[in-house]
Amino acid sequence: MTQTRTTEEWQAADAAHYLHPFTDFKSLAQKGSRVIARGDNIYLWDSDGAKLLDAMSGLWCVNVGYGRQELIAAATHQLKELPFYNSFFQTATPPAIELAELLTEVSPPQFKHVFFSGSGSEGNDTVVRMVRRYWDLLGQPERTILISRNNAYHGSTMAGASLGGMSGMHAQGGLPIPGIVHIEQPFWFEHGKGMTREAFGLKAAGWLEEKIVELGADKVAAFIGEPVQGAGGVIVPPSTYWPEIQRICDKYGILLVSDEVICGFGRTGQWFGCETFGFRPDLMTFAKGVTSGYIPLGGVMVGDRIADVLIGQGGEFNHGYTYSGHPVACAVALANIRLIQRDHLVEGVRNDLGPYLAEHFSALAEHPLIGEAQSVGLMGALQIVRDKATGQTFDPSLEVGMLCRGHCFGNGLIMRAVGDRMIIAPPLVMTRAQIDEMAGLIRKCLDLTLVDACGRGWL
Ligand SMILES: *Cc1c(COP(=O)(O)O)cnc(C)c1O
């Protein structure tokens, strides 16, 4: 049982012992953490009792909101029944089998098999191992290279961080590992100005074909991408991008991998982002929303093209995790997916909440600080600019995004800053009234940021 302490006591113990992910330890110890103590529905309370509207669903994962009894009951029941057993030695557990079955029901038709991991990063490690195994079995072992994009996020293990295109991550620990190369991202605001979005989408997809030709198609195993780049700043690709990527992968026989860790389970208004953007992957990585973050679980949906070879040819796949198919995690995922089905959350995002958020974003696009407002389903980005007419951005060293994020925290809203791009991915259970409340808070915080920027002479 966790003790009750004052915020200062929590902060002191935190700074003394707890190394946080993606954190400058020294500077955090000076500033002190905000301690999040409790959650209900779309709201959180910190250790001082301040209420926050969580427009980030934790970390893109608490899609059904906090405090759902269905998930709590499923975990409690399974903990009593069988808290753990593995699937290594000709064994399996009922929740893992049932979840495998249910996942194939909600996935596109080419997926009839799943491989479980404990997280999205591990799922992408499995992807690397599996695509290379596939080409090996087909007698083309020289097909090893995976192509990814700059500013992609695929996790933080050695393979995940290598697949990702974050230069700061590559700079530490000697990444990327061999056999992973990157092309430029389909980010119109950064790379496509002066072209229509549609023309830019075709051009950006063309960078994949150029890279394949440069490397030699007989060396390329797969292309991987997030349908919408999440951690990179909610970069919604032009509608032309993914169909063209599909065409290129088909042309060269290259496997197509969709990292659905954020987009999966309804975020974009379909069960999976590949359905929203019109492509047909051979593998899909999932995590986060599969359990709404209540407990860690990840994995890879394995399409028939690959499953037929892996299963058909036989031979052991020398790969797996202790927690592959963890029964408690699988029981929570089952309850979570059944809740999403029962309450028609995916349809709700597609037909009601997504379009309603888009209306608010069109209005926010008129704000003097906003150069681009993009949303799809319940994920969105507001690009802060210095000059609305030209789209000129602020000097990054001014950290305007962090300034805005500070105003959000101070005014009861959790919104994330990726540079000067403010991003949201709120729970899929929001009401229209809660979207109004969130949009009102966003506007207020943009106004406060504008006042600061004027006051400091940055405009
Ligand atoms: C979060 C994320 C991952 C990594 O998942 P972890 O569970 O943190 O390992 C991978 N891919 C994408 C697209 C993500 O957003």
CSV table of C-alpha atoms and ligand atoms in Angstrom, one decimal:
chain,number,residue,atom,x,y,z
A,1,MET,CA,0.0,0.0,0.0
A,2,THR,CA,1.4,3.4,-1.0
A,3,GLN,CA,1.9,5.8,1.9
A,4,THR,CA,0.4,9.3,2.0
A,5,ARG,CA,3.1,12.0,1.9
A,6,THR,CA,3.2,15.7,1.1
A,7,THR,CA,4.1,16.7,-2.5
A,8,GLU,CA,7.4,18.0,-1.2
A,9,GLU,CA,8.2,14.6,0.4
A,10,TRP,CA,7.2,12.8,-2.8
A,11,GLN,CA,9.4,15.1,-4.9
A,12,ALA,CA,12.4,14.7,-2.6
A,13,ALA,CA,12.2,10.9,-2.6
A,14,ASP,CA,11.6,11.0,-6.4
A,15,ALA,CA,14.7,13.1,-7.0
A,16,ALA,CA,16.8,10.9,-4.7
A,17,HIS,CA,16.0,7.6,-6.3
A,18,TYR,CA,13.9,7.5,-9.5
A,19,LEU,CA,15.5,7.9,-12.9
A,20,HIS,CA,12.7,8.9,-15.3
A,21,PRO,CA,12.5,7.9,-19.0
A,22,PHE,CA,13.6,10.5,-21.6
A,23,THR,CA,14.6,12.9,-18.9
A,24,ASP,CA,17.5,15.2,-18.0
A,25,PHE,CA,18.0,13.8,-14.5
A,26,LYS,CA,19.9,16.8,-13.2
A,27,SER,CA,17.3,19.4,-14.4
A,28,LEU,CA,14.3,17.3,-13.2
A,29,ALA,CA,15.8,17.0,-9.7
A,30,GLN,CA,16.0,20.8,-9.5
A,31,LYS,CA,12.5,21.4,-10.9
A,32,GLY,CA,10.7,18.6,-9.1
A,33,SER,CA,8.1,16.2,-10.6
A,34,ARG,CA,4.4,16.8,-10.7
A,35,VAL,CA,3.1,13.8,-8.8
A,36,ILE,CA,-0.1,12.3,-10.4
A,37,ALA,CA,-2.1,10.6,-7.7
A,38,ARG,CA,-5.5,9.6,-9.0
A,39,GLY,CA,-7.6,9.3,-12.2
A,40,ASP,CA,-11.3,9.0,-13.2
A,41,ASN,CA,-12.8,9.1,-16.7
A,42,ILE,CA,-10.7,11.7,-18.6
A,43,TYR,CA,-9.5,13.6,-15.5
A,44,LEU,CA,-6.4,13.2,-13.2
A,45,TRP,CA,-5.6,14.7,-9.8
A,46,ASP,CA,-2.1,15.6,-8.7
A,47,SER,CA,-0.8,15.2,-5.1
A,48,ASP,CA,-2.0,18.8,-4.3
A,49,GLY,CA,-5.5,17.9,-5.4
A,50,ALA,CA,-5.4,19.9,-8.6
A,51,LYS,CA,-7.6,18.5,-11.4
A,52,LEU,CA,-6.3,18.1,-14.9
A,53,LEU,CA,-8.1,17.2,-18.1
A,54,ASP,CA,-5.9,14.5,-19.7
A,55,ALA,CA,-5.9,15.3,-23.4
A,56,MET,CA,-3.0,12.8,-23.9
A,57,SER,CA,-4.7,9.7,-22.5
A,58,GLY,CA,-1.8,9.1,-20.3
A,59,LEU,CA,0.8,8.4,-23.0
A,60,TRP,CA,-1.5,7.7,-25.9
A,61,CYS,CA,-3.0,4.7,-24.2
A,62,VAL,CA,-5.8,5.2,-21.7
A,63,ASN,CA,-8.4,5.1,-24.5
A,64,VAL,CA,-11.4,4.0,-22.4
A,65,GLY,CA,-10.6,6.5,-19.6
A,66,TYR,CA,-9.5,5.9,-16.0
A,67,GLY,CA,-11.3,3.8,-13.4
A,68,ARG,CA,-13.1,1.3,-15.7
A,69,GLN,CA,-14.5,-1.4,-13.4
A,70,GLU,CA,-14.7,-3.9,-16.4
A,71,LEU,CA,-10.9,-3.9,-16.7
A,72,ILE,CA,-10.3,-3.8,-13.0
A,73,ALA,CA,-12.6,-6.8,-12.5
A,74,ALA,CA,-10.9,-8.8,-15.3
A,75,ALA,CA,-7.5,-8.3,-13.8
A,76,THR,CA,-8.6,-9.1,-10.3
A,77,HIS,CA,-10.3,-12.3,-11.5
A,78,GLN,CA,-7.3,-13.5,-13.5
A,79,LEU,CA,-4.9,-12.7,-10.7
A,80,LYS,CA,-6.8,-15.0,-8.5
A,81,GLU,CA,-7.4,-17.7,-11.1
A,82,LEU,CA,-3.8,-17.9,-12.6
A,83,PRO,CA,-1.5,-14.8,-12.3
A,84,PHE,CA,1.1,-16.2,-14.6
A,85,TYR,CA,2.0,-19.0,-16.8
A,86,ASN,CA,4.2,-19.1,-19.9
A,87,SER,CA,3.6,-20.2,-23.5
A,88,PHE,CA,7.1,-21.6,-24.2
A,89,PHE,CA,6.9,-25.3,-23.7
A,90,GLN,CA,3.9,-26.6,-25.5
A,91,THR,CA,1.7,-24.7,-23.0
A,92,ALA,CA,-0.8,-21.8,-23.3
A,93,THR,CA,-3.4,-20.1,-21.1
A,94,PRO,CA,-7.1,-19.4,-21.8
A,95,PRO,CA,-6.8,-15.6,-21.8
A,96,ALA,CA,-3.9,-15.6,-24.3
A,97,ILE,CA,-5.7,-18.0,-26.6
A,98,GLU,CA,-9.0,-16.1,-26.4
A,99,LEU,CA,-7.2,-12.7,-27.0
A,100,ALA,CA,-5.4,-14.1,-30.1
A,101,GLU,CA,-8.8,-15.1,-31.4
A,102,LEU,CA,-10.5,-11.8,-30.7
A,103,LEU,CA,-7.6,-9.7,-32.1
A,104,THR,CA,-7.9,-11.5,-35.4
A,105,GLU,CA,-11.6,-10.7,-35.4
A,106,VAL,CA,-11.1,-7.0,-35.1
A,107,SER,CA,-8.0,-6.8,-37.4
A,108,PRO,CA,-8.1,-6.6,-41.2
A,109,PRO,CA,-8.8,-10.0,-42.9
A,110,GLN,CA,-5.2,-10.9,-43.8
A,111,PHE,CA,-4.4,-11.2,-40.1
A,112,LYS,CA,-5.2,-14.6,-38.5
A,113,HIS,CA,-2.2,-14.9,-36.2
A,114,VAL,CA,-0.5,-12.9,-33.4
A,115,PHE,CA,2.8,-12.9,-31.6
A,116,PHE,CA,2.7,-11.3,-28.1
A,117,SER,CA,5.3,-9.1,-26.4
A,118,GLY,CA,5.3,-7.0,-23.3
A,119,SER,CA,5.5,-3.6,-25.0
A,120,GLY,CA,5.5,-1.7,-28.4
A,121,SER,CA,9.3,-1.6,-28.4
A,122,GLU,CA,9.5,-5.4,-28.0
A,123,GLY,CA,6.9,-5.8,-30.6
A,124,ASN,CA,9.1,-3.9,-33.1
A,125,ASP,CA,12.1,-6.1,-32.1
A,126,THR,CA,9.9,-9.0,-33.0
A,127,VAL,CA,9.2,-7.4,-36.3
A,128,VAL,CA,12.9,-7.1,-37.2
A,129,ARG,CA,13.5,-10.8,-36.2
A,130,MET,CA,10.4,-12.0,-38.0
A,131,VAL,CA,10.9,-10.2,-41.3
A,132,ARG,CA,14.5,-11.5,-41.5
A,133,ARG,CA,13.4,-15.0,-40.6
A,134,TYR,CA,10.7,-14.8,-43.4
A,135,TRP,CA,13.2,-13.9,-46.1
A,136,ASP,CA,15.6,-16.6,-44.7
A,137,LEU,CA,13.0,-19.2,-45.1
A,138,LEU,CA,12.3,-18.1,-48.6
A,139,GLY,CA,16.0,-18.6,-49.5
A,140,GLN,CA,16.7,-14.9,-49.8
A,141,PRO,CA,18.8,-14.3,-46.6
A,142,GLU,CA,20.5,-11.2,-48.1
A,143,ARG,CA,17.2,-9.4,-47.9
A,144,THR,CA,17.8,-7.9,-44.4
A,145,ILE,CA,17.4,-4.1,-44.7
A,146,LEU,CA,14.4,-2.4,-43.1
A,147,ILE,CA,13.5,1.1,-44.3
A,148,SER,CA,12.0,3.6,-41.9
A,149,ARG,CA,11.5,7.4,-41.7
A,150,ASN,CA,13.2,10.3,-40.1
A,151,ASN,CA,11.3,11.5,-37.0
A,152,ALA,CA,9.5,8.2,-36.6
A,153,TYR,CA,9.0,6.7,-33.2
A,154,HIS,CA,9.2,2.9,-32.9
A,155,GLY,CA,10.2,2.5,-29.2
A,156,SER,CA,13.4,2.6,-27.2
A,157,THR,CA,15.0,-0.9,-27.3
A,158,MET,CA,18.0,-1.3,-29.5
A,159,ALA,CA,15.9,-2.3,-32.5
A,160,GLY,CA,13.0,0.0,-31.7
A,161,ALA,CA,15.2,3.1,-31.4
A,162,SER,CA,17.1,2.1,-34.5
A,163,LEU,CA,13.9,1.8,-36.5
A,164,GLY,CA,12.8,5.1,-35.1
A,165,GLY,CA,14.2,8.2,-36.7
A,166,MET,CA,15.0,10.4,-33.7
A,167,SER,CA,18.5,11.8,-34.1
A,168,GLY,CA,18.8,12.4,-30.4
A,169,MET,CA,18.3,8.7,-29.7
A,170,HIS,CA,20.7,7.6,-32.4
A,171,ALA,CA,23.3,9.9,-30.9
A,172,GLN,CA,23.5,7.8,-27.8
A,173,GLY,CA,24.5,4.1,-27.7
A,174,GLY,CA,25.8,3.7,-31.2
A,175,LEU,CA,22.5,3.5,-33.1
A,176,PRO,CA,21.0,2.6,-35.5
A,177,ILE,CA,22.1,-1.1,-35.5
A,178,PRO,CA,23.2,-2.4,-39.0
A,179,GLY,CA,20.6,-3.0,-41.7
A,180,ILE,CA,18.2,-0.1,-40.9
A,181,VAL,CA,18.0,3.0,-43.1
A,182,HIS,CA,15.8,6.0,-43.1
A,183,ILE,CA,14.1,8.2,-45.6
A,184,GLU,CA,12.5,11.6,-45.1
A,185,GLN,CA,9.1,11.9,-43.4
A,186,PRO,CA,5.9,12.9,-45.2
A,187,PHE,CA,5.6,16.2,-43.2
A,188,TRP,CA,4.1,18.8,-45.5
A,189,PHE,CA,4.5,21.8,-43.2
A,190,GLU,CA,8.3,21.1,-43.0
A,191,HIS,CA,9.1,19.7,-46.4
A,192,GLY,CA,6.2,20.3,-48.8
A,193,LYS,CA,5.4,24.0,-48.8
A,194,GLY,CA,4.6,25.4,-52.2
A,195,MET,CA,3.1,22.0,-53.3
A,196,THR,CA,-0.4,20.8,-52.8
A,197,ARG,CA,-0.6,18.2,-50.0
A,198,GLU,CA,-1.6,15.5,-52.5
A,199,ALA,CA,1.4,16.2,-54.8
A,200,PHE,CA,3.7,16.3,-51.8
A,201,GLY,CA,2.3,12.9,-50.6
A,202,LEU,CA,3.3,11.3,-53.9
A,203,LYS,CA,6.7,12.9,-53.8
A,204,ALA,CA,7.3,11.7,-50.2
A,205,ALA,CA,6.3,8.2,-51.1
A,206,GLY,CA,8.7,8.4,-54.1
A,207,TRP,CA,11.6,8.7,-51.6
A,208,LEU,CA,10.9,5.1,-50.7
A,209,GLU,CA,11.2,4.0,-54.3
A,210,GLU,CA,14.5,6.0,-54.7
A,211,LYS,CA,15.9,4.3,-51.6
A,212,ILE,CA,14.9,0.8,-52.8
A,213,VAL,CA,16.5,1.4,-56.2
A,214,GLU,CA,19.7,2.8,-54.5
A,215,LEU,CA,20.0,-0.2,-52.1
A,216,GLY,CA,18.9,-2.8,-54.6
A,217,ALA,CA,15.4,-4.3,-54.1
A,218,ASP,CA,17.0,-7.8,-53.4
A,219,LYS,CA,18.5,-6.3,-50.3
A,220,VAL,CA,15.4,-4.8,-48.8
A,221,ALA,CA,13.2,-6.8,-46.4
A,222,ALA,CA,10.5,-4.4,-45.3
A,223,PHE,CA,9.3,-0.8,-44.9
A,224,ILE,CA,7.9,0.3,-41.6
A,225,GLY,CA,5.9,3.3,-40.6
A,226,GLU,CA,3.3,4.7,-38.2
A,227,PRO,CA,0.1,5.5,-40.1
A,228,VAL,CA,0.2,8.9,-38.4
A,229,GLN,CA,3.5,9.7,-36.7
A,230,GLY,CA,2.7,10.2,-33.0
A,231,ALA,CA,5.6,11.2,-30.9
A,232,GLY,CA,7.1,12.9,-33.9
A,233,GLY,CA,4.3,15.5,-33.6
A,234,VAL,CA,1.0,14.0,-34.9
A,235,ILE,CA,2.0,14.3,-38.5
A,236,VAL,CA,-1.0,13.4,-40.6
A,237,PRO,CA,0.3,12.3,-44.0
A,238,PRO,CA,-1.4,13.5,-47.2
A,239,SER,CA,-4.1,11.2,-48.4
A,240,THR,CA,-2.0,10.1,-51.4
A,241,TYR,CA,0.9,8.9,-49.3
A,242,TRP,CA,0.0,5.5,-48.0
A,243,PRO,CA,-1.6,4.1,-51.2
A,244,GLU,CA,1.5,5.1,-53.1
A,245,ILE,CA,3.7,3.4,-50.4
A,246,GLN,CA,1.6,0.3,-50.9
A,247,ARG,CA,2.0,0.4,-54.6
A,248,ILE,CA,5.8,0.7,-54.3
A,249,CYS,CA,6.1,-2.2,-51.8
A,250,ASP,CA,4.0,-4.4,-54.0
A,251,LYS,CA,6.1,-3.5,-57.1
A,252,TYR,CA,9.3,-4.6,-55.4
A,253,GLY,CA,7.8,-7.4,-53.3
A,254,ILE,CA,8.8,-5.7,-50.0
A,255,LEU,CA,7.0,-6.4,-46.8
A,256,LEU,CA,4.9,-3.5,-45.4
A,257,VAL,CA,4.8,-3.0,-41.6
A,258,SER,CA,2.3,-0.7,-39.9
A,259,ASP,CA,3.3,0.4,-36.4
A,260,GLU,CA,-0.2,0.7,-34.9
A,261,VAL,CA,0.9,1.2,-31.3
A,262,ILE,CA,-0.9,4.6,-31.2
A,263,CYS,CA,-3.3,4.4,-34.2
A,264,GLY,CA,-4.7,0.9,-33.3
A,265,PHE,CA,-7.9,0.3,-31.4
A,266,GLY,CA,-9.9,3.2,-32.7
A,267,ARG,CA,-7.7,6.3,-32.4
A,268,THR,CA,-8.2,7.3,-36.0
A,269,GLY,CA,-11.9,6.2,-36.3
A,270,GLN,CA,-11.2,2.7,-37.6
A,271,TRP,CA,-9.9,-0.2,-35.6
A,272,PHE,CA,-6.5,0.3,-37.2
A,273,GLY,CA,-4.8,3.3,-38.8
A,274,CYS,CA,-4.0,1.3,-42.0
A,275,GLU,CA,-7.8,1.1,-42.6
A,276,THR,CA,-8.2,4.9,-42.3
A,277,PHE,CA,-5.3,5.5,-44.7
A,278,GLY,CA,-6.0,2.8,-47.2
A,279,PHE,CA,-3.2,0.3,-47.1
A,280,ARG,CA,-2.8,-3.4,-46.4
A,281,PRO,CA,0.2,-4.3,-44.2
A,282,ASP,CA,1.8,-7.7,-43.8
A,283,LEU,CA,2.6,-7.0,-40.1
A,284,MET,CA,1.0,-4.7,-37.5
A,285,THR,CA,2.7,-3.8,-34.2
A,286,PHE,CA,0.4,-2.9,-31.4
A,287,ALA,CA,0.6,-2.0,-27.6
A,288,LYS,CA,-0.7,1.0,-25.7
A,289,GLY,CA,-4.5,1.0,-26.5
A,290,VAL,CA,-4.8,-2.8,-26.6
A,291,THR,CA,-5.2,-2.7,-22.8
A,292,SER,CA,-5.9,1.0,-22.5
A,293,GLY,CA,-2.6,1.1,-20.7
A,294,TYR,CA,-4.0,-0.5,-17.5
A,295,ILE,CA,-1.3,-3.2,-17.7
A,296,PRO,CA,1.6,-3.6,-20.2
A,297,LEU,CA,1.0,-5.7,-23.3
A,298,GLY,CA,2.2,-5.5,-26.9
A,299,GLY,CA,2.6,-7.7,-29.9
A,300,VAL,CA,2.6,-8.1,-33.7
A,301,MET,CA,-0.3,-9.2,-35.9
A,302,VAL,CA,1.1,-11.5,-38.5
A,303,GLY,CA,-0.4,-11.5,-41.9
A,304,ASP,CA,-1.1,-14.6,-44.0
A,305,ARG,CA,1.8,-13.9,-46.4
A,306,ILE,CA,4.3,-14.3,-43.5
A,307,ALA,CA,2.3,-16.8,-41.4
A,308,ASP,CA,2.0,-19.2,-44.3
A,309,VAL,CA,5.8,-19.3,-44.6
A,310,LEU,CA,6.6,-19.4,-40.9
A,311,ILE,CA,4.1,-22.1,-40.2
A,312,GLY,CA,4.2,-23.9,-43.5
A,313,GLN,CA,8.0,-24.4,-43.6
A,314,GLY,CA,8.3,-25.3,-39.9
A,315,GLY,CA,11.5,-25.0,-37.8
A,316,GLU,CA,11.7,-23.2,-34.5
A,317,PHE,CA,11.5,-19.4,-34.4
A,318,ASN,CA,14.1,-18.7,-31.7
A,319,HIS,CA,12.5,-15.7,-30.2
A,320,GLY,CA,10.0,-14.9,-27.4
A,321,TYR,CA,9.5,-13.1,-24.1
A,322,THR,CA,8.8,-14.4,-20.6
A,323,TYR,CA,5.7,-12.3,-20.6
A,324,SER,CA,4.5,-13.2,-24.2
A,325,GLY,CA,0.8,-13.8,-23.7
A,326,HIS,CA,0.8,-12.9,-20.0
A,327,PRO,CA,-2.6,-14.1,-18.8
A,328,VAL,CA,-3.5,-11.1,-16.6
A,329,ALA,CA,-2.5,-8.6,-19.4
A,330,CYS,CA,-4.5,-10.7,-21.9
A,331,ALA,CA,-7.5,-10.8,-19.6
A,332,VAL,CA,-7.4,-7.0,-19.4
A,333,ALA,CA,-7.0,-6.6,-23.1
A,334,LEU,CA,-10.1,-8.9,-23.7
A,335,ALA,CA,-12.2,-6.8,-21.3
A,336,ASN,CA,-10.9,-3.6,-23.0
A,337,ILE,CA,-11.7,-4.7,-26.5
A,338,ARG,CA,-15.1,-6.0,-25.5
A,339,LEU,CA,-15.8,-2.7,-23.9
A,340,ILE,CA,-14.8,-0.9,-27.1
A,341,GLN,CA,-17.1,-3.1,-29.1
A,342,ARG,CA,-20.0,-2.9,-26.7
A,343,ASP,CA,-19.9,0.9,-26.5
A,344,HIS,CA,-19.2,1.3,-30.2
A,345,LEU,CA,-16.3,3.6,-29.4
A,346,VAL,CA,-14.6,3.2,-32.8
A,347,GLU,CA,-17.8,4.2,-34.6
A,348,GLY,CA,-18.2,7.0,-32.1
A,349,VAL,CA,-14.8,8.4,-33.1
A,350,ARG,CA,-15.4,8.0,-36.8
A,351,ASN,CA,-18.9,9.4,-37.0
A,352,ASP,CA,-19.2,11.8,-34.1
A,353,LEU,CA,-16.2,12.8,-32.0
A,354,GLY,CA,-13.6,12.9,-34.7
A,355,PRO,CA,-15.6,15.3,-37.0
A,356,TYR,CA,-16.6,17.3,-33.9
A,357,LEU,CA,-12.9,17.7,-32.8
A,358,ALA,CA,-12.1,18.7,-36.4
A,359,GLU,CA,-14.7,21.5,-36.2
A,360,HIS,CA,-13.0,22.9,-33.1
A,361,PHE,CA,-9.6,22.5,-34.8
A,362,SER,CA,-10.7,24.5,-37.8
A,363,ALA,CA,-11.7,27.3,-35.4
A,364,LEU,CA,-8.4,27.0,-33.6
A,365,ALA,CA,-6.6,27.3,-36.9
A,366,GLU,CA,-7.7,30.9,-37.0
A,367,HIS,CA,-5.7,31.7,-33.8
A,368,PRO,CA,-2.9,34.2,-34.5
A,369,LEU,CA,-0.2,31.7,-33.2
A,370,ILE,CA,-1.4,28.7,-35.2
A,371,GLY,CA,0.1,28.0,-38.6
A,372,GLU,CA,-1.4,24.6,-39.2
A,373,ALA,CA,-4.1,22.6,-37.4
A,374,GLN,CA,-4.4,18.9,-38.2
A,375,SER,CA,-6.5,16.2,-36.8
A,376,VAL,CA,-7.7,12.7,-37.7
A,377,GLY,CA,-10.1,10.8,-35.4
A,378,LEU,CA,-9.1,11.8,-31.9
A,379,MET,CA,-5.5,12.8,-32.4
A,380,GLY,CA,-4.5,16.3,-33.4
A,381,ALA,CA,-1.7,18.8,-33.7
A,382,LEU,CA,-1.5,22.6,-33.5
A,383,GLN,CA,1.6,24.1,-35.1
A,384,ILE,CA,2.7,27.3,-33.3
A,385,VAL,CA,4.2,29.9,-35.7
A,386,ARG,CA,5.7,33.3,-35.3
A,387,ASP,CA,4.2,34.6,-38.5
A,388,LYS,CA,0.9,33.2,-39.5
A,389,ALA,CA,1.0,34.7,-43.1
A,390,THR,CA,4.4,33.1,-44.0
A,391,GLY,CA,4.4,30.1,-41.6
A,392,GLN,CA,7.7,31.3,-40.1
A,393,THR,CA,8.4,29.5,-36.8
A,394,PHE,CA,9.9,30.8,-33.6
A,395,ASP,CA,13.6,30.3,-32.8
A,396,PRO,CA,13.6,26.8,-31.2
A,397,SER,CA,15.8,28.0,-28.3
A,398,LEU,CA,12.8,30.2,-27.1
A,399,GLU,CA,10.9,26.9,-26.4
A,400,VAL,CA,7.5,28.4,-27.1
A,401,GLY,CA,5.9,25.0,-27.0
A,402,MET,CA,7.2,24.4,-23.5
A,403,LEU,CA,5.9,27.8,-22.5
A,404,CYS,CA,2.4,26.8,-23.8
A,405,ARG,CA,2.7,23.4,-22.1
A,406,GLY,CA,3.4,25.2,-18.8
A,407,HIS,CA,0.2,27.3,-19.2
A,408,CYS,CA,-1.7,24.1,-19.9
A,409,PHE,CA,-0.5,22.4,-16.7
A,410,GLY,CA,-1.3,25.6,-14.8
A,411,ASN,CA,-4.8,25.8,-16.2
A,412,GLY,CA,-5.9,22.2,-15.7
A,413,LEU,CA,-5.0,20.7,-19.2
A,414,ILE,CA,-2.5,18.1,-20.1
A,415,MET,CA,-1.3,18.8,-23.7
A,416,ARG,CA,2.1,17.7,-25.0
A,417,ALA,CA,4.6,19.9,-26.9
A,418,VAL,CA,6.8,18.4,-29.6
A,419,GLY,CA,9.0,21.4,-30.3
A,420,ASP,CA,6.4,24.1,-31.1
A,421,ARG,CA,3.8,21.6,-32.1
A,422,MET,CA,1.1,21.2,-29.5
A,423,ILE,CA,-0.5,17.7,-29.7
A,424,ILE,CA,-3.4,15.9,-28.2
A,425,ALA,CA,-4.8,12.3,-28.2
A,426,PRO,CA,-7.6,12.3,-25.7
A,427,PRO,CA,-9.6,9.3,-24.5
A,428,LEU,CA,-12.1,7.8,-26.9
A,429,VAL,CA,-14.9,8.0,-24.3
A,430,MET,CA,-15.1,11.8,-24.3
A,431,THR,CA,-18.5,13.5,-24.6
A,432,ARG,CA,-19.0,16.5,-26.9
A,433,ALA,CA,-19.3,18.7,-23.8
A,434,GLN,CA,-15.8,17.5,-22.7
A,435,ILE,CA,-14.4,18.2,-26.2
A,436,ASP,CA,-15.9,21.8,-25.8
A,437,GLU,CA,-14.2,22.0,-22.4
A,438,MET,CA,-10.9,20.8,-23.8
A,439,ALA,CA,-11.0,23.2,-26.8
A,440,GLY,CA,-11.8,26.1,-24.5
A,441,LEU,CA,-8.8,25.3,-22.3
A,442,ILE,CA,-6.6,25.0,-25.4
A,443,ARG,CA,-7.7,28.4,-26.7
A,444,LYS,CA,-7.1,30.0,-23.3
A,445,CYS,CA,-3.6,28.5,-23.1
A,446,LEU,CA,-2.8,29.7,-26.6
A,447,ASP,CA,-4.0,33.2,-25.7
A,448,LEU,CA,-1.7,33.2,-22.6
A,449,THR,CA,1.2,32.0,-24.7
A,450,LEU,CA,0.5,34.8,-27.2
A,451,VAL,CA,0.5,37.4,-24.4
A,452,ASP,CA,3.8,36.1,-23.2
A,453,ALA,CA,5.3,36.1,-26.7
A,454,CYS,CA,4.2,39.7,-27.2
A,455,GLY,CA,5.4,40.8,-23.8
A,456,ARG,CA,8.8,39.3,-24.3
A,457,GLY,CA,9.1,41.0,-27.7
A,458,TRP,CA,9.2,37.7,-29.7
A,459,LEU,CA,6.6,38.8,-32.2
B,1,LIG,C1,4.9,4.2,-27.8
B,1,LIG,C2,5.3,3.6,-29.1
B,1,LIG,C3,6.1,2.5,-29.3
B,1,LIG,C4,6.9,1.9,-28.1
B,1,LIG,O1,6.0,1.3,-27.2
B,1,LIG,P1,6.6,1.0,-25.7
B,1,LIG,O2,5.4,0.2,-25.1
B,1,LIG,O3,6.9,2.3,-25.1
B,1,LIG,O4,7.7,0.1,-25.9
B,1,LIG,C5,6.3,2.0,-30.5
B,1,LIG,N1,5.7,2.6,-31.6
B,1,LIG,C6,4.9,3.7,-31.5
B,1,LIG,C7,4.3,4.2,-32.7
B,1,LIG,C8,4.7,4.2,-30.2
B,1,LIG,O5,4.0,5.3,-30.1
